[in-house]
XYZ file of C-alpha atoms in Angstrom:
537
model
C 0.000 0.000 0.000
C 1.250 3.517 -0.739
C 2.238 5.548 2.361
C -0.314 8.312 1.651
C -3.126 5.783 1.365
C -2.015 4.129 4.583
C -2.097 7.498 6.345
C -5.591 8.353 5.067
C -6.889 4.935 6.003
C -5.258 5.147 9.441
C -7.032 8.460 10.078
C -10.328 6.795 9.152
C -9.621 3.917 11.502
C -8.731 6.161 14.431
C -12.040 7.990 13.961
C -13.860 4.688 14.196
C -12.171 3.167 17.242
C -14.678 1.241 19.340
C -17.232 2.104 16.681
C -19.633 -0.783 17.259
C -19.794 -1.294 13.501
C -22.741 -3.696 13.617
C -25.070 -0.904 14.797
C -24.693 1.138 11.588
C -24.712 -0.149 8.016
C -23.462 3.272 6.923
C -20.254 2.849 8.889
C -19.956 -0.830 8.031
C -19.573 0.151 4.375
C -16.181 1.623 5.315
C -15.085 -1.860 6.352
C -15.570 -2.970 2.744
C -12.805 -0.575 1.682
C -10.666 -1.604 4.632
C -10.889 -5.234 3.551
C -10.162 -4.259 -0.064
C -7.028 -2.479 1.112
C -5.912 -5.584 3.007
C -6.464 -7.742 -0.068
C -4.239 -5.423 -2.118
C -1.568 -5.595 0.578
C -1.837 -9.384 0.639
C -1.495 -9.572 -3.155
C 1.672 -7.471 -2.981
C 3.071 -9.917 -0.426
C 2.140 -12.872 -2.666
C 3.859 -11.251 -5.659
C 7.024 -10.728 -3.586
C 6.919 -14.349 -2.367
C 6.360 -15.631 -5.909
C 9.303 -13.573 -7.198
C 11.511 -14.963 -4.433
C 10.396 -18.532 -5.090
C 10.951 -18.042 -8.809
C 14.578 -17.090 -8.145
C 15.048 -20.056 -5.817
C 13.410 -22.413 -8.331
C 15.654 -21.148 -11.140
C 18.740 -21.676 -8.951
C 17.612 -25.180 -7.987
C 17.019 -26.182 -11.622
C 20.433 -24.855 -12.669
C 22.147 -26.659 -9.799
C 20.260 -29.882 -10.539
C 21.665 -29.964 -14.067
C 25.172 -29.088 -12.842
C 25.299 -31.657 -9.997
C 23.952 -34.388 -12.283
C 26.929 -33.799 -14.539
C 29.513 -33.423 -11.729
C 28.403 -36.500 -9.755
C 28.583 -38.740 -12.831
C 32.412 -38.285 -12.968
C 33.673 -36.226 -9.974
C 37.414 -36.510 -10.731
C 36.982 -35.870 -14.441
C 34.745 -32.858 -13.672
C 37.240 -31.369 -11.214
C 40.147 -32.031 -13.594
C 39.126 -28.806 -15.237
C 40.541 -26.008 -13.051
C 37.616 -23.642 -13.797
C 35.134 -26.250 -12.484
C 37.223 -26.645 -9.348
C 37.316 -22.882 -8.811
C 33.573 -22.498 -9.383
C 32.748 -25.322 -6.940
C 34.742 -23.592 -4.198
C 33.175 -20.235 -5.060
C 29.636 -21.664 -5.106
C 29.966 -23.311 -1.712
C 31.680 -20.313 -0.146
C 29.699 -17.452 -1.729
C 26.787 -18.447 -3.965
C 25.088 -20.790 -1.505
C 25.432 -18.131 1.181
C 23.636 -15.662 -1.109
C 20.908 -18.244 -1.682
C 20.609 -18.733 2.067
C 20.111 -14.982 2.493
C 17.482 -15.022 -0.246
C 15.588 -17.864 1.439
C 15.794 -16.105 4.801
C 14.646 -12.808 3.296
C 11.363 -11.840 5.029
C 8.818 -10.486 2.542
C 6.036 -10.498 5.116
C 7.123 -7.299 6.876
C 5.006 -4.901 4.827
C 1.838 -6.980 4.973
C 2.192 -7.868 8.655
C 2.890 -4.259 9.592
C -0.188 -3.104 7.668
C -2.369 -5.827 9.174
C -1.108 -5.126 12.698
C -1.921 -1.419 12.424
C -5.379 -2.038 11.032
C -6.331 -4.973 13.247
C -6.578 -2.835 16.369
C -9.418 -0.915 14.700
C -11.245 -3.947 13.319
C -14.707 -5.010 14.510
C -14.487 -6.538 17.958
C -15.876 -9.636 19.609
C -18.813 -7.449 20.607
C -19.432 -6.629 16.946
C -19.408 -10.300 15.951
C -21.771 -11.157 18.801
C -24.005 -8.227 17.887
C -24.058 -9.274 14.230
C -24.982 -12.856 15.160
C -27.775 -11.658 17.443
C -28.988 -9.391 14.653
C -29.423 -12.406 12.358
C -31.332 -14.191 15.124
C -33.526 -11.112 15.583
C -34.361 -11.141 11.881
C -34.979 -14.866 12.098
C -37.537 -14.379 14.881
C -39.228 -11.204 13.653
C -39.735 -12.376 10.082
C -40.216 -16.072 10.913
C -37.250 -17.249 8.882
C -35.985 -20.761 9.454
C -32.202 -21.295 9.709
C -32.192 -22.979 6.286
C -33.572 -19.831 4.623
C -31.009 -17.600 6.293
C -28.183 -20.046 5.728
C -28.935 -20.291 2.001
C -29.326 -16.512 1.778
C -32.810 -16.695 0.286
C -33.952 -13.228 1.319
C -36.287 -10.897 -0.629
C -34.851 -7.922 -2.469
C -31.225 -9.024 -2.202
C -28.874 -8.012 -5.021
C -25.973 -10.168 -3.858
C -26.666 -13.677 -2.638
C -24.588 -15.082 0.189
C -24.752 -18.248 2.249
C -23.577 -19.481 5.640
C -21.099 -22.340 5.975
C -21.107 -25.041 8.629
C -18.538 -22.971 10.500
C -20.782 -19.887 10.287
C -23.821 -21.772 11.590
C -21.692 -23.287 14.350
C -20.500 -19.795 15.283
C -24.094 -18.583 15.452
C -24.960 -21.478 17.749
C -21.973 -20.807 19.995
C -22.930 -17.133 20.317
C -26.429 -18.125 21.422
C -25.044 -20.773 23.785
C -22.643 -18.330 25.445
C -25.576 -15.970 25.969
C -27.655 -18.699 27.626
C -30.009 -18.696 24.630
C -30.604 -22.419 24.151
C -33.535 -21.854 21.780
C -31.291 -20.406 19.064
C -28.433 -22.734 20.039
C -30.584 -25.705 19.049
C -31.750 -24.099 15.790
C -28.276 -23.199 14.580
C -26.461 -26.296 15.778
C -29.111 -28.367 13.994
C -28.498 -26.386 10.814
C -24.734 -26.854 11.176
C -25.244 -30.599 11.665
C -27.599 -30.791 8.675
C -25.097 -29.107 6.351
C -22.313 -31.286 7.779
C -24.362 -34.437 7.124
C -24.899 -33.234 3.542
C -21.149 -33.444 3.031
C -20.128 -29.789 3.183
C -16.384 -29.407 3.608
C -15.539 -27.869 6.991
C -12.972 -27.850 9.783
C -15.722 -28.086 12.414
C -16.279 -31.667 13.559
C -19.636 -33.316 14.166
C -18.429 -34.094 17.678
C -18.149 -30.365 18.450
C -21.628 -29.678 17.061
C -23.232 -32.590 18.899
C -21.554 -31.563 22.148
C -23.318 -28.165 22.122
C -26.555 -29.467 20.626
C -27.075 -32.291 23.118
C -26.601 -30.003 26.112
C -28.877 -27.289 24.681
C -31.595 -29.884 24.042
C -31.179 -31.099 27.626
C -31.818 -27.540 28.845
C -35.291 -27.814 27.302
C -35.941 -30.923 29.376
C -35.887 -33.216 26.329
C -33.978 -36.084 27.983
C -34.639 -38.670 25.308
C -33.332 -36.539 22.473
C -30.372 -35.381 24.554
C -29.457 -39.042 25.119
C -29.842 -39.878 21.432
C -27.526 -37.023 20.425
C -25.004 -37.887 23.131
C -24.914 -41.522 22.006
C -24.266 -40.373 18.451
C -21.424 -38.204 19.754
C -19.885 -41.141 21.632
C -20.166 -43.352 18.541
C -17.940 -40.804 16.782
C -15.566 -40.291 19.721
C -15.705 -42.975 22.396
C -13.024 -41.179 24.449
C -15.066 -37.995 24.901
C -15.122 -37.733 28.705
C -17.801 -35.069 29.063
C -20.164 -36.909 26.720
C -19.722 -40.139 28.678
C -20.344 -38.336 31.948
C -23.389 -36.569 30.506
C -24.845 -39.809 29.193
C -24.573 -41.473 32.615
C -26.192 -38.424 34.187
C -29.023 -38.424 31.631
C -29.618 -42.152 32.220
C -29.877 -41.572 35.980
C -32.369 -38.750 35.446
C -34.398 -40.884 33.068
C -34.427 -43.785 35.523
C -35.542 -41.434 38.277
C -38.288 -40.113 36.017
C -39.490 -43.655 35.279
C -39.552 -44.537 38.972
C -41.638 -41.473 39.738
C -44.072 -42.347 36.967
C -44.264 -45.923 38.226
C -45.145 -44.716 41.721
C -47.795 -42.414 40.303
C -49.249 -45.154 38.071
C -48.218 -48.590 39.474
C -50.778 -50.450 37.345
C -49.229 -49.356 34.069
C -45.491 -49.986 34.508
C -45.038 -50.965 30.853
C -46.195 -47.584 29.623
C -44.003 -45.787 32.143
C -40.922 -47.657 30.981
C -41.512 -47.051 27.295
C -39.384 -44.332 25.752
C -41.219 -41.928 23.440
C -40.198 -41.626 19.814
C -37.461 -39.009 19.511
C -38.577 -36.068 17.395
C -36.384 -33.448 15.760
C -36.009 -30.413 17.989
C -38.945 -28.027 17.663
C -39.055 -26.005 20.846
C -41.106 -22.932 21.656
C -39.423 -19.574 21.668
C -39.195 -18.337 25.279
C -41.263 -15.346 26.342
C -39.403 -12.095 26.944
C -39.862 -8.662 28.497
C -41.987 -7.148 25.700
C -45.722 -7.772 26.265
C -46.759 -6.848 22.712
C -43.961 -8.843 21.074
C -46.271 -10.972 18.887
C -48.331 -7.987 17.686
C -45.236 -5.894 17.018
C -43.470 -8.590 15.006
C -46.627 -9.477 13.071
C -46.976 -5.852 11.989
C -43.318 -5.849 10.916
C -44.187 -8.740 8.603
C -47.183 -6.841 7.265
C -49.605 -9.074 9.149
C -52.437 -7.884 11.399
C -52.616 -4.379 9.921
C -56.065 -3.091 10.871
C -56.697 -1.129 7.703
C -60.372 -1.953 7.198
C -62.395 -0.795 4.155
C -64.355 1.511 6.453
C -61.167 3.153 7.734
C -59.744 3.305 4.210
C -62.716 5.456 3.139
C -61.772 8.023 5.770
C -58.263 8.485 4.379
C -57.611 11.091 1.696
C -54.787 12.777 -0.176
C -54.581 16.497 -0.816
C -52.252 19.410 -1.462
C -51.072 20.954 1.800
C -50.172 24.654 2.007
C -49.485 24.835 5.754
C -52.642 26.777 6.536
C -51.956 29.193 3.652
C -48.297 29.625 4.503
C -46.924 32.113 1.930
C -43.998 29.793 1.132
C -46.336 26.914 0.292
C -49.114 28.685 -1.610
C -47.287 28.376 -4.921
C -45.615 25.019 -4.193
C -47.766 23.048 -1.745
C -46.745 19.607 -0.520
C -48.567 16.429 -1.371
C -50.170 15.142 1.831
C -51.616 11.662 2.291
C -53.473 10.253 5.302
C -51.782 7.138 6.647
C -54.151 6.719 9.617
C -57.285 8.431 10.837
C -57.098 8.245 14.646
C -54.581 9.147 15.838
C -54.066 11.194 12.719
C -50.836 10.262 10.902
C -49.986 11.885 7.589
C -47.273 11.366 4.997
C -45.748 14.190 2.962
C -44.090 13.563 -0.401
C -40.934 15.127 -1.886
C -39.959 16.687 1.435
C -36.219 16.243 0.841
C -34.355 16.065 -2.460
C -31.730 13.408 -3.186
C -29.029 16.098 -3.006
C -30.217 17.263 0.417
C -30.380 13.686 1.673
C -26.834 12.958 0.558
C -25.573 16.168 2.170
C -27.322 15.386 5.466
C -25.864 11.860 5.440
C -22.422 13.253 4.633
C -22.633 15.639 7.599
C -23.969 13.010 9.977
C -21.797 10.035 9.115
C -18.552 11.129 10.865
C -20.532 11.932 14.029
C -22.603 8.784 14.255
C -22.569 7.254 17.723
C -24.528 4.395 19.256
C -28.083 5.549 19.887
C -28.981 5.648 23.572
C -32.100 5.416 25.708
C -32.798 6.874 29.123
C -32.783 4.361 31.979
C -36.288 4.571 33.500
C -34.905 4.128 37.025
C -31.858 6.387 37.005
C -32.565 8.758 34.141
C -29.044 8.117 32.797
C -28.554 7.675 29.047
C -27.341 4.198 28.149
C -27.215 1.799 25.181
C -29.804 -0.980 24.972
C -30.321 -4.111 22.893
C -33.820 -2.951 21.950
C -32.389 0.060 20.126
C -29.837 -0.902 17.488
C -28.804 2.117 15.441
C -26.391 5.035 15.410
C -27.415 8.646 15.483
C -25.991 12.141 15.374
C -27.407 15.620 15.938
C -27.032 18.417 13.388
C -27.177 22.137 14.089
C -28.103 24.828 11.592
C -24.541 26.194 11.811
C -23.208 22.901 10.440
C -24.474 23.609 6.922
C -27.154 25.745 5.233
C -29.031 22.580 4.211
C -29.841 21.824 7.878
C -31.515 25.203 8.348
C -33.323 24.773 5.043
C -34.764 21.388 6.082
C -35.707 22.710 9.542
C -37.499 25.675 8.004
C -39.389 23.391 5.644
C -40.609 21.230 8.538
C -41.792 24.372 10.333
C -43.710 25.517 7.248
C -45.368 22.139 6.779
C -46.412 21.614 10.407
C -47.168 25.198 11.368
C -45.132 24.637 14.553
C -42.044 26.562 15.621
C -38.588 25.006 15.482
C -37.205 27.524 17.999
C -37.957 25.177 20.915
C -37.614 21.966 18.888
C -34.713 19.571 19.321
C -31.814 19.483 16.904
C -32.209 17.487 13.714
C -31.432 13.884 14.632
C -30.059 11.621 11.909
C -30.101 7.854 12.431
C -28.676 4.947 10.494
C -29.763 1.428 11.343
C -27.289 -1.446 11.496
C -27.657 -5.195 11.034
C -31.208 -6.036 12.014
C -31.412 -2.392 13.114
C -34.491 -1.643 15.188
C -36.066 0.390 17.959
C -38.626 -1.681 19.828
C -41.987 -0.167 20.921
C -41.508 3.122 22.764
C -43.073 6.515 23.332
C -41.541 9.694 21.939
C -43.021 11.806 24.716
C -41.555 11.695 28.203
C -43.362 10.053 31.101
C -40.550 10.820 33.562
C -40.804 13.804 35.909
C -37.000 14.105 36.181
C -36.508 15.085 32.522
C -34.879 18.519 32.690
C -36.384 19.713 29.397
C -39.969 19.310 30.625
C -39.841 22.486 32.719
C -38.067 24.670 30.164
C -39.364 23.444 26.796
C -42.254 21.185 27.695
C -42.837 17.669 26.439
C -42.356 16.339 22.919
C -45.493 17.617 21.251
C -45.038 16.063 17.803
C -42.753 13.904 15.695
C -41.682 14.691 12.121
C -39.885 11.670 10.641
C -38.015 11.909 7.322
C -37.276 8.706 5.395
C -33.925 9.243 3.691
C -33.687 5.850 1.994
C -35.784 3.094 0.559
C -35.524 -0.248 2.343
C -35.703 -3.438 0.296
C -37.310 -5.495 3.083
C -38.335 -4.738 6.655
C -37.743 -1.445 8.416
C -41.392 -0.371 8.786
C -42.618 2.064 11.420
C -45.399 0.260 13.285
C -47.955 1.216 15.930
C -48.951 -1.925 17.881
C -51.768 -0.240 19.807
C -53.957 0.355 16.761
C -52.315 -1.939 14.206
C -50.715 0.424 11.699
C -47.611 -0.194 9.597
C -45.916 2.593 7.619
C -43.216 1.628 5.132
C -40.174 3.781 4.314
C -40.203 5.710 1.031
C -37.172 7.830 0.237
C -37.894 11.567 0.259
C -41.183 11.247 2.160
C -41.917 12.131 5.771
C -44.576 11.150 8.303
C -45.958 13.373 11.031
C -48.062 12.797 14.137
C -48.830 14.426 17.475
C -47.590 12.652 20.599
C -49.744 14.721 22.948
C -53.424 15.568 23.070
C -54.270 19.267 22.993
C -54.571 19.091 26.783
C -50.878 18.216 27.040
C -51.610 14.644 28.142
C -49.652 11.910 26.395
C -51.431 9.974 23.655
C -50.499 6.435 24.633
C -51.776 5.130 21.311
C -48.664 6.590 19.666
C -46.380 3.927 21.149
C -44.464 2.882 18.046
C -41.448 0.925 16.849
C -38.874 0.823 14.064
C -38.917 -2.748 12.745
C -35.628 -4.584 12.129
C -34.146 -3.944 8.700
C -34.178 -7.298 6.909
C -32.493 -6.214 3.671
C -31.173 -2.750 2.924
C -29.741 0.307 4.632
C -32.169 2.552 6.494
C -31.481 6.250 7.013
C -33.944 8.569 8.755
C -33.889 12.026 10.266
C -36.398 13.464 12.663
C -37.410 16.620 14.450
C -39.174 16.595 17.802
C -41.305 19.687 18.365
C -41.861 20.734 21.983
C -44.835 22.328 23.723
C -43.227 25.680 24.557
C -43.669 28.246 21.808
C -46.543 26.289 20.275
C -49.241 27.214 22.815
C -51.019 29.467 20.303
C -50.015 27.512 17.208
C -51.744 24.437 18.580
C -54.063 25.710 21.319
C -55.712 23.551 23.981
C -58.915 21.719 23.196
C -62.140 21.589 25.163
C -61.573 18.099 26.575
C -58.627 16.088 27.818
C -58.513 13.937 24.667
C -59.121 16.527 21.954
């Protein structure tokens, strides 16, 4: 690699130290160029090695011919004084030069480059996060391991598949996290591909070791024993497997005895082992009560868009209540939902503006945080996988231009609004169901600027699959369309939170999702959106 390129790339790497690459596809694209650079460096090393070997091979061939001649008649060969001189010279000088050539280290450049770059590579946390992202996609979109492993995903331009080693790695990640549900699924897939004859360095013994224990964790003793016996048939010296099998047999015997005591008249039935089925275990429940509804909406299922509701939705030209800037060029407005009212605006941002906003945001992207409900401290969370940055109007004229446009469309003031937030979603990027308005009395902004009155969400990219904005409470799903924006109020006119607006950003299945949003606050908008007559107006 040229020194100037190394320096530029090193600067990029330093800027991305501890970057948590898996949380932002936008930043992960830089890794593509990093890997390309390493490949070029590796090819240079290979060319140097090939040149060295070519010299050595040429020397060996020349010496093979010469020694064949000299060994056939040593005295006759040495009778010629020139041959005698050259033999002495070769052994004293030429072979020493060859030794130096063989010992010449051509790896220095490549190893130095790799060593510098490796310290800025994705970490173990990134690999774990990427594996969990695939599992999240698997669960949300009901994809079996075979589908993911074969890379059969909708909207994909480049097809890719997982090897036995990849599937095994997925299973190990789940196992180390105490997630035996996904351990079973991925170890089974690894075993299936291994049984089909795929070439791999991972042994069936290793796979069966993890799989049998994970199955045991589900209480499936019979299948755990079957898998352990298969393991022992492949490696009879495997101590842990032998110990596990004896333990499983004791548990099974104890289980039979208990059944016999409960039903002494039917000992035969109690002693009969059930037929071992392939592992199909239920996904464990988790902390999110509306998990099933949320994930169904992400798949486009359960959307409560009835014909009656559809008739109440319209499209129109919107001039911002006769805003002078919009009278000549109004925006196209389309109802996405009737109650709560959610609208979509078209052609809100141009492609040039989107690219500029992304360009400004990308160097500042940092892992998106959430506020701990107990302490009020900002922290990262597994239910929000994205990176975000905040842009001020001083950063570039385009930021002020976009802010002003949002003010004109909504009729609300941006003076008390938050900065423009730009977010890029990573592998399986998501933000599980949440409220935009605050329900915490310790939020400092509540006293000075009031609560988050409304949300204006710009879609800055199309997404090939997944990535919808869904509202589990009333069953709405809104799909990203580049250049459009959606808007809704988080608060009733009374200032009370509208709990129906609990929403989520679905995991991105295929694609790269960029959004930007503006949160308008209550202060400054008292007369622009005055109170209603009732609490829920």
